[in-house]
């Protein structure tokens, strides 16, 4: 990104999330493998990591030692909890650093962001682990080719492992349907194994108070910006916040935008006037307003 782009969309509370790109050393693993996660610490202080991985089959947590500045790796075992694929969740925390006067790289930061304060970032990755083979061949042997109404019959059912051919045990559901029903509405065989395949994703979310953390410089900066905006136009529709936004330009509050940009975003030739506790829709061409 160019400097003007950074200036239009300064770094906010998501600095670590944008500055770090963790990756796994492989796209597919097998149960019993050791996965390695690689990342680069851009700060001059260590990062405290927390790693969690698993699915609905089980979850595991690892608390690695602090990650020093520069390139780092985190290794963790892939077990049965990842059969069919699992989520890998990485949390990185940086403590407050009084010597961190500016962000690495000198990129512009939101005026509401204290670069010396603590930082937190969350990352989600996926580890693909193919499930074990579970194919079963089912063989039905009826006692007779046809059974008359009111009679009794029997069926011999055999289950074998599809790969080895060895007999296996299991639960079988057998349904008998009048052939006339199938003639009226055919019912083609379905791949029951595929239809009943487990989906072990098991997503979960992270909740923290980091997004509610306002820095001490943010409060006077917000007050000064609001004072300048209201002096320029006392009827502005303002969206302000004492918290630094994420870095998308559309997420910036009016306390983070230049005064000229906020004024230019004001709708209409005349500012909307307050009406009944809410903002009015402005004065239409040739219209009247009662003061």
mmCIF file of C-alpha atoms in Angstrom:
data_model
loop_
_atom_site.group_PDB
_atom_site.id
_atom_site.type_symbol
_atom_site.label_atom_id
_atom_site.label_comp_id
_atom_site.label_asym_id
_atom_site.label_seq_id
_atom_site.Cartn_x
_atom_site.Cartn_y
_atom_site.Cartn_z
ATOM 1 C CA UNK A 1 0.000 0.000 0.000
ATOM 2 C CA UNK A 2 1.157 3.536 -0.761
ATOM 3 C CA UNK A 3 1.565 6.244 1.868
ATOM 4 C CA UNK A 4 -1.588 8.115 0.717
ATOM 5 C CA UNK A 5 -3.555 4.875 1.053
ATOM 6 C CA UNK A 6 -2.211 4.364 4.586
ATOM 7 C CA UNK A 7 -3.104 7.981 5.395
ATOM 8 C CA UNK A 8 -6.675 7.478 4.163
ATOM 9 C CA UNK A 9 -6.936 4.204 6.047
ATOM 10 C CA UNK A 10 -4.563 4.393 9.046
ATOM 11 C CA UNK A 11 -3.708 1.411 11.186
ATOM 12 C CA UNK A 12 -6.266 0.885 13.925
ATOM 13 C CA UNK A 13 -6.855 -1.681 16.625
ATOM 14 C CA UNK A 14 -6.171 -4.511 14.154
ATOM 15 C CA UNK A 15 -2.453 -3.786 13.681
ATOM 16 C CA UNK A 16 -1.239 -7.236 14.746
ATOM 17 C CA UNK A 17 -3.903 -8.931 12.633
ATOM 18 C CA UNK A 18 -2.637 -7.113 9.553
ATOM 19 C CA UNK A 19 1.078 -7.280 10.336
ATOM 20 C CA UNK A 20 1.208 -11.050 11.015
ATOM 21 C CA UNK A 21 0.313 -13.812 8.537
ATOM 22 C CA UNK A 22 0.640 -17.219 10.233
ATOM 23 C CA UNK A 23 0.700 -20.287 7.993
ATOM 24 C CA UNK A 24 0.889 -24.068 8.357
ATOM 25 C CA UNK A 25 3.728 -26.061 6.815
ATOM 26 C CA UNK A 26 1.350 -28.382 4.922
ATOM 27 C CA UNK A 27 -2.160 -28.369 3.537
ATOM 28 C CA UNK A 28 -2.998 -31.977 4.510
ATOM 29 C CA UNK A 29 -1.956 -34.082 7.493
ATOM 30 C CA UNK A 30 -2.511 -37.587 8.817
ATOM 31 C CA UNK A 31 -3.338 -38.550 12.373
ATOM 32 C CA UNK A 32 -0.031 -38.836 14.242
ATOM 33 C CA UNK A 33 1.738 -36.107 12.240
ATOM 34 C CA UNK A 34 3.318 -33.025 13.776
ATOM 35 C CA UNK A 35 2.140 -29.747 12.281
ATOM 36 C CA UNK A 36 4.297 -26.619 12.306
ATOM 37 C CA UNK A 37 2.875 -23.112 12.340
ATOM 38 C CA UNK A 38 5.153 -20.319 11.102
ATOM 39 C CA UNK A 39 4.873 -16.605 11.826
ATOM 40 C CA UNK A 40 6.958 -13.425 12.079
ATOM 41 C CA UNK A 41 6.838 -11.176 15.149
ATOM 42 C CA UNK A 42 7.185 -7.568 13.883
ATOM 43 C CA UNK A 43 7.423 -6.022 17.350
ATOM 44 C CA UNK A 44 10.526 -5.440 19.457
ATOM 45 C CA UNK A 45 8.946 -7.299 22.382
ATOM 46 C CA UNK A 46 7.894 -10.974 22.696
ATOM 47 C CA UNK A 47 4.401 -12.170 21.832
ATOM 48 C CA UNK A 48 2.468 -14.476 24.164
ATOM 49 C CA UNK A 49 0.744 -17.225 22.117
ATOM 50 C CA UNK A 50 -2.187 -19.494 22.872
ATOM 51 C CA UNK A 51 -2.979 -22.300 20.429
ATOM 52 C CA UNK A 52 -6.192 -24.347 20.362
ATOM 53 C CA UNK A 53 -7.201 -26.930 17.776
ATOM 54 C CA UNK A 54 -9.774 -29.661 17.287
ATOM 55 C CA UNK A 55 -13.369 -30.274 16.275
ATOM 56 C CA UNK A 56 -16.528 -31.804 17.701
ATOM 57 C CA UNK A 57 -14.473 -34.983 18.135
ATOM 58 C CA UNK A 58 -12.262 -33.282 20.740
ATOM 59 C CA UNK A 59 -10.221 -30.178 21.504
ATOM 60 C CA UNK A 60 -6.634 -29.596 22.584
ATOM 61 C CA UNK A 61 -4.858 -26.490 23.911
ATOM 62 C CA UNK A 62 -1.157 -25.583 23.900
ATOM 63 C CA UNK A 63 0.518 -22.685 25.703
ATOM 64 C CA UNK A 64 3.892 -22.236 23.958
ATOM 65 C CA UNK A 65 6.694 -20.075 25.388
ATOM 66 C CA UNK A 66 6.806 -16.385 24.390
ATOM 67 C CA UNK A 67 7.771 -15.711 20.773
ATOM 68 C CA UNK A 68 10.763 -13.351 20.429
ATOM 69 C CA UNK A 69 10.991 -10.710 17.681
ATOM 70 C CA UNK A 70 11.583 -12.168 14.215
ATOM 71 C CA UNK A 71 10.688 -15.533 12.672
ATOM 72 C CA UNK A 72 9.097 -18.178 14.923
ATOM 73 C CA UNK A 73 7.555 -21.640 14.701
ATOM 74 C CA UNK A 74 5.029 -23.497 16.859
ATOM 75 C CA UNK A 75 4.757 -27.292 16.560
ATOM 76 C CA UNK A 76 1.725 -29.277 17.715
ATOM 77 C CA UNK A 77 0.541 -32.899 17.280
ATOM 78 C CA UNK A 78 -2.302 -33.912 14.975
ATOM 79 C CA UNK A 79 -4.445 -36.568 16.651
ATOM 80 C CA UNK A 80 -7.865 -38.221 16.344
ATOM 81 C CA UNK A 81 -9.508 -34.896 17.215
ATOM 82 C CA UNK A 82 -8.649 -33.710 13.699
ATOM 83 C CA UNK A 83 -9.998 -36.662 11.687
ATOM 84 C CA UNK A 84 -12.098 -35.176 8.919
ATOM 85 C CA UNK A 85 -10.463 -31.761 9.382
ATOM 86 C CA UNK A 86 -10.116 -29.379 12.309
ATOM 87 C CA UNK A 87 -9.860 -25.717 13.138
ATOM 88 C CA UNK A 88 -6.599 -24.226 14.410
ATOM 89 C CA UNK A 89 -7.109 -21.062 16.476
ATOM 90 C CA UNK A 90 -4.118 -18.861 17.374
ATOM 91 C CA UNK A 91 -4.264 -15.970 19.857
ATOM 92 C CA UNK A 92 -1.321 -13.560 20.125
ATOM 93 C CA UNK A 93 -0.976 -10.934 22.863
ATOM 94 C CA UNK A 94 1.626 -8.190 23.294
ATOM 95 C CA UNK A 95 2.096 -6.404 26.603
ATOM 96 C CA UNK A 96 2.270 -2.641 26.886
ATOM 97 C CA UNK A 97 5.653 -1.215 25.896
ATOM 98 C CA UNK A 98 6.559 2.333 26.933
ATOM 99 C CA UNK A 99 9.407 2.356 24.386
ATOM 100 C CA UNK A 100 7.099 1.596 21.431
ATOM 101 C CA UNK A 101 6.726 5.223 20.360
ATOM 102 C CA UNK A 102 5.610 4.272 16.842
ATOM 103 C CA UNK A 103 4.435 1.192 15.000
ATOM 104 C CA UNK A 104 6.993 -0.872 13.058
ATOM 105 C CA UNK A 105 7.461 0.408 9.522
ATOM 106 C CA UNK A 106 6.397 3.937 10.410
ATOM 107 C CA UNK A 107 2.926 3.468 8.929
ATOM 108 C CA UNK A 108 0.311 6.099 9.893
ATOM 109 C CA UNK A 109 -1.837 5.104 12.839
ATOM 110 C CA UNK A 110 -5.243 6.211 13.999
ATOM 111 C CA UNK A 111 -5.057 9.194 16.362
ATOM 112 C CA UNK A 112 -7.128 7.100 18.751
ATOM 113 C CA UNK A 113 -4.554 4.279 18.865
ATOM 114 C CA UNK A 114 -1.855 4.205 21.536
ATOM 115 C CA UNK A 115 1.050 2.330 19.943
ATOM 116 C CA UNK A 116 2.539 1.755 23.425
ATOM 117 C CA UNK A 117 -0.537 -0.073 24.695
ATOM 118 C CA UNK A 118 -1.240 -3.831 24.759
ATOM 119 C CA UNK A 119 -2.219 -5.590 21.529
ATOM 120 C CA UNK A 120 -4.247 -8.685 20.698
ATOM 121 C CA UNK A 121 -4.749 -10.614 17.474
ATOM 122 C CA UNK A 122 -6.758 -13.744 16.599
ATOM 123 C CA UNK A 123 -6.197 -16.054 13.643
ATOM 124 C CA UNK A 124 -8.103 -19.065 12.318
ATOM 125 C CA UNK A 125 -6.538 -21.735 10.108
ATOM 126 C CA UNK A 126 -7.721 -25.138 8.871
ATOM 127 C CA UNK A 127 -5.846 -28.432 9.055
ATOM 128 C CA UNK A 128 -7.147 -30.991 6.579
ATOM 129 C CA UNK A 129 -6.973 -34.577 7.871
ATOM 130 C CA UNK A 130 -8.700 -37.240 5.726
ATOM 131 C CA UNK A 131 -10.940 -39.544 7.797
ATOM 132 C CA UNK A 132 -10.139 -43.226 8.172
ATOM 133 C CA UNK A 133 -11.695 -45.586 5.664
ATOM 134 C CA UNK A 134 -15.133 -46.669 6.881
ATOM 135 C CA UNK A 135 -16.538 -48.402 3.784
ATOM 136 C CA UNK A 136 -18.813 -51.392 4.478
ATOM 137 C CA UNK A 137 -20.221 -53.784 1.891
ATOM 138 C CA UNK A 138 -23.745 -54.993 2.722
ATOM 139 C CA UNK A 139 -25.008 -58.249 1.147
ATOM 140 C CA UNK A 140 -28.673 -59.360 1.312
ATOM 141 C CA UNK A 141 -29.704 -62.953 0.631
ATOM 142 C CA UNK A 142 -33.514 -63.482 0.781
ATOM 143 C CA UNK A 143 -34.796 -66.946 1.678
ATOM 144 C CA UNK A 144 -37.198 -66.849 -1.269
ATOM 145 C CA UNK A 145 -37.418 -64.715 -4.390
ATOM 146 C CA UNK A 146 -40.967 -63.676 -3.446
ATOM 147 C CA UNK A 147 -43.214 -63.952 -0.426
ATOM 148 C CA UNK A 148 -46.991 -64.342 -0.637
ATOM 149 C CA UNK A 149 -49.326 -62.126 1.412
ATOM 150 C CA UNK A 150 -49.769 -63.508 4.916
ATOM 151 C CA UNK A 151 -46.627 -65.620 4.678
ATOM 152 C CA UNK A 152 -43.330 -65.294 6.520
ATOM 153 C CA UNK A 153 -39.853 -64.986 5.072
ATOM 154 C CA UNK A 154 -36.298 -64.305 6.046
ATOM 155 C CA UNK A 155 -33.207 -62.413 4.906
ATOM 156 C CA UNK A 156 -29.548 -63.121 5.633
ATOM 157 C CA UNK A 157 -27.452 -59.941 5.969
ATOM 158 C CA UNK A 158 -23.651 -59.945 5.804
ATOM 159 C CA UNK A 159 -21.362 -56.979 6.561
ATOM 160 C CA UNK A 160 -17.781 -56.879 5.297
ATOM 161 C CA UNK A 161 -15.021 -54.258 5.306
ATOM 162 C CA UNK A 162 -14.835 -52.842 1.794
ATOM 163 C CA UNK A 163 -11.015 -52.662 1.770
ATOM 164 C CA UNK A 164 -10.086 -55.971 3.477
ATOM 165 C CA UNK A 165 -13.194 -58.081 2.854
ATOM 166 C CA UNK A 166 -13.179 -59.175 6.494
ATOM 167 C CA UNK A 167 -16.523 -59.553 8.332
ATOM 168 C CA UNK A 168 -17.486 -56.683 10.608
ATOM 169 C CA UNK A 169 -20.297 -56.107 13.089
ATOM 170 C CA UNK A 170 -22.789 -53.290 12.948
ATOM 171 C CA UNK A 171 -26.386 -52.155 13.255
ATOM 172 C CA UNK A 172 -28.612 -52.586 10.195
ATOM 173 C CA UNK A 173 -32.058 -51.130 9.516
ATOM 174 C CA UNK A 174 -34.168 -53.196 7.111
ATOM 175 C CA UNK A 175 -37.328 -51.801 5.513
ATOM 176 C CA UNK A 176 -39.797 -53.830 3.443
ATOM 177 C CA UNK A 177 -41.873 -51.998 0.788
ATOM 178 C CA UNK A 178 -44.605 -53.277 -1.503
ATOM 179 C CA UNK A 179 -43.161 -53.517 -5.014
ATOM 180 C CA UNK A 180 -46.260 -51.750 -6.327
ATOM 181 C CA UNK A 181 -45.212 -48.607 -4.420
ATOM 182 C CA UNK A 182 -41.812 -48.614 -6.117
ATOM 183 C CA UNK A 183 -43.494 -48.987 -9.492
ATOM 184 C CA UNK A 184 -45.515 -45.836 -8.817
ATOM 185 C CA UNK A 185 -42.607 -43.857 -7.403
ATOM 186 C CA UNK A 186 -39.105 -45.252 -7.974
ATOM 187 C CA UNK A 187 -36.678 -44.881 -5.107
ATOM 188 C CA UNK A 188 -33.080 -45.205 -6.360
ATOM 189 C CA UNK A 189 -30.489 -46.490 -3.862
ATOM 190 C CA UNK A 190 -28.639 -43.771 -1.919
ATOM 191 C CA UNK A 191 -25.061 -43.715 -0.676
ATOM 192 C CA UNK A 192 -25.987 -43.933 2.983
ATOM 193 C CA UNK A 193 -22.370 -43.655 4.098
ATOM 194 C CA UNK A 194 -21.950 -40.329 2.327
ATOM 195 C CA UNK A 195 -25.281 -39.040 3.598
ATOM 196 C CA UNK A 196 -24.348 -39.860 7.205
ATOM 197 C CA UNK A 197 -20.740 -38.617 7.009
ATOM 198 C CA UNK A 198 -19.870 -36.557 10.110
ATOM 199 C CA UNK A 199 -19.068 -32.856 9.770
ATOM 200 C CA UNK A 200 -16.553 -32.257 12.555
ATOM 201 C CA UNK A 201 -15.970 -28.520 11.986
ATOM 202 C CA UNK A 202 -17.232 -27.211 15.314
ATOM 203 C CA UNK A 203 -16.584 -23.453 15.032
ATOM 204 C CA UNK A 204 -16.391 -21.324 18.156
ATOM 205 C CA UNK A 205 -15.835 -17.634 18.790
ATOM 206 C CA UNK A 206 -13.481 -15.566 20.933
ATOM 207 C CA UNK A 207 -14.696 -12.898 23.348
ATOM 208 C CA UNK A 208 -12.341 -10.407 24.992
ATOM 209 C CA UNK A 209 -12.356 -6.891 26.400
ATOM 210 C CA UNK A 210 -9.585 -5.743 24.031
ATOM 211 C CA UNK A 211 -12.092 -4.191 21.620
ATOM 212 C CA UNK A 212 -13.376 -2.027 24.480
ATOM 213 C CA UNK A 213 -9.944 -0.681 25.406
ATOM 214 C CA UNK A 214 -9.639 3.093 24.845
ATOM 215 C CA UNK A 215 -6.240 4.734 25.195
ATOM 216 C CA UNK A 216 -5.625 7.890 27.231
ATOM 217 C CA UNK A 217 -4.613 9.923 24.119
ATOM 218 C CA UNK A 218 -7.889 8.906 22.419
ATOM 219 C CA UNK A 219 -10.144 10.929 24.714
ATOM 220 C CA UNK A 220 -8.561 14.394 24.180
ATOM 221 C CA UNK A 221 -8.057 13.622 20.466
ATOM 222 C CA UNK A 222 -11.754 12.796 20.091
ATOM 223 C CA UNK A 223 -12.803 15.908 22.016
ATOM 224 C CA UNK A 224 -10.562 18.165 19.905
ATOM 225 C CA UNK A 225 -11.843 16.696 16.631
ATOM 226 C CA UNK A 226 -15.494 17.045 17.696
ATOM 227 C CA UNK A 227 -14.888 20.665 18.737
ATOM 228 C CA UNK A 228 -13.354 21.470 15.347
ATOM 229 C CA UNK A 229 -16.181 19.754 13.462
ATOM 230 C CA UNK A 230 -18.941 21.454 15.427
ATOM 231 C CA UNK A 231 -17.274 24.827 15.011
ATOM 232 C CA UNK A 232 -17.241 24.263 11.250
ATOM 233 C CA UNK A 233 -20.860 23.099 11.138
ATOM 234 C CA UNK A 234 -22.988 22.770 14.298
ATOM 235 C CA UNK A 235 -25.549 20.539 12.520
ATOM 236 C CA UNK A 236 -23.234 17.783 11.312
ATOM 237 C CA UNK A 237 -24.356 14.168 11.604
ATOM 238 C CA UNK A 238 -21.404 12.770 13.474
ATOM 239 C CA UNK A 239 -20.339 9.189 14.019
ATOM 240 C CA UNK A 240 -17.684 9.317 16.685
ATOM 241 C CA UNK A 241 -16.017 6.837 18.957
ATOM 242 C CA UNK A 242 -13.153 6.931 21.423
ATOM 243 C CA UNK A 243 -11.972 3.510 20.226
ATOM 244 C CA UNK A 244 -9.668 3.060 17.225
ATOM 245 C CA UNK A 245 -11.480 1.393 14.365
ATOM 246 C CA UNK A 246 -10.272 -1.479 12.242
ATOM 247 C CA UNK A 247 -8.254 -0.352 9.261
ATOM 248 C CA UNK A 248 -10.929 -0.363 6.574
ATOM 249 C CA UNK A 249 -11.587 3.185 5.334
ATOM 250 C CA UNK A 250 -15.354 2.631 5.574
ATOM 251 C CA UNK A 251 -14.984 1.801 9.274
ATOM 252 C CA UNK A 252 -13.301 5.046 10.270
ATOM 253 C CA UNK A 253 -15.254 7.236 12.662
ATOM 254 C CA UNK A 254 -15.513 10.987 12.158
ATOM 255 C CA UNK A 255 -13.022 11.408 15.003
ATOM 256 C CA UNK A 256 -10.414 9.671 12.810
ATOM 257 C CA UNK A 257 -11.169 11.364 9.470
ATOM 258 C CA UNK A 258 -9.775 14.760 8.402
ATOM 259 C CA UNK A 259 -12.169 17.634 9.107
ATOM 260 C CA UNK A 260 -12.388 18.476 5.381
ATOM 261 C CA UNK A 261 -13.411 14.924 4.511
ATOM 262 C CA UNK A 262 -16.154 14.858 7.135
ATOM 263 C CA UNK A 263 -17.500 18.204 5.918
ATOM 264 C CA UNK A 264 -17.475 16.946 2.320
ATOM 265 C CA UNK A 265 -19.447 13.875 3.345
ATOM 266 C CA UNK A 266 -22.240 16.034 4.746
ATOM 267 C CA UNK A 267 -25.391 15.532 2.649
ATOM 268 C CA UNK A 268 -26.946 18.426 0.719
ATOM 269 C CA UNK A 269 -26.058 22.066 0.219
ATOM 270 C CA UNK A 270 -27.425 22.823 3.683
ATOM 271 C CA UNK A 271 -26.880 20.718 6.756
ATOM 272 C CA UNK A 272 -29.937 18.786 8.001
ATOM 273 C CA UNK A 273 -31.574 20.529 10.919
ATOM 274 C CA UNK A 274 -32.558 18.795 14.169
ATOM 275 C CA UNK A 275 -36.250 17.923 14.236
ATOM 276 C CA UNK A 276 -38.192 16.367 17.125
ATOM 277 C CA UNK A 277 -35.069 14.948 18.735
ATOM 278 C CA UNK A 278 -33.961 13.405 15.423
ATOM 279 C CA UNK A 279 -32.195 14.757 12.388
ATOM 280 C CA UNK A 280 -34.404 16.114 9.622
ATOM 281 C CA UNK A 281 -34.017 15.369 5.945
ATOM 282 C CA UNK A 282 -32.694 18.814 4.980
ATOM 283 C CA UNK A 283 -34.467 21.599 3.091
ATOM 284 C CA UNK A 284 -35.855 20.572 -0.329
ATOM 285 C CA UNK A 285 -35.468 22.910 -3.292
ATOM 286 C CA UNK A 286 -38.145 25.617 -3.086
ATOM 287 C CA UNK A 287 -39.268 24.341 0.286
ATOM 288 C CA UNK A 288 -39.802 26.118 3.560
ATOM 289 C CA UNK A 289 -38.534 25.540 7.042
ATOM 290 C CA UNK A 290 -40.048 26.778 10.294
ATOM 291 C CA UNK A 291 -37.597 28.036 12.891
#
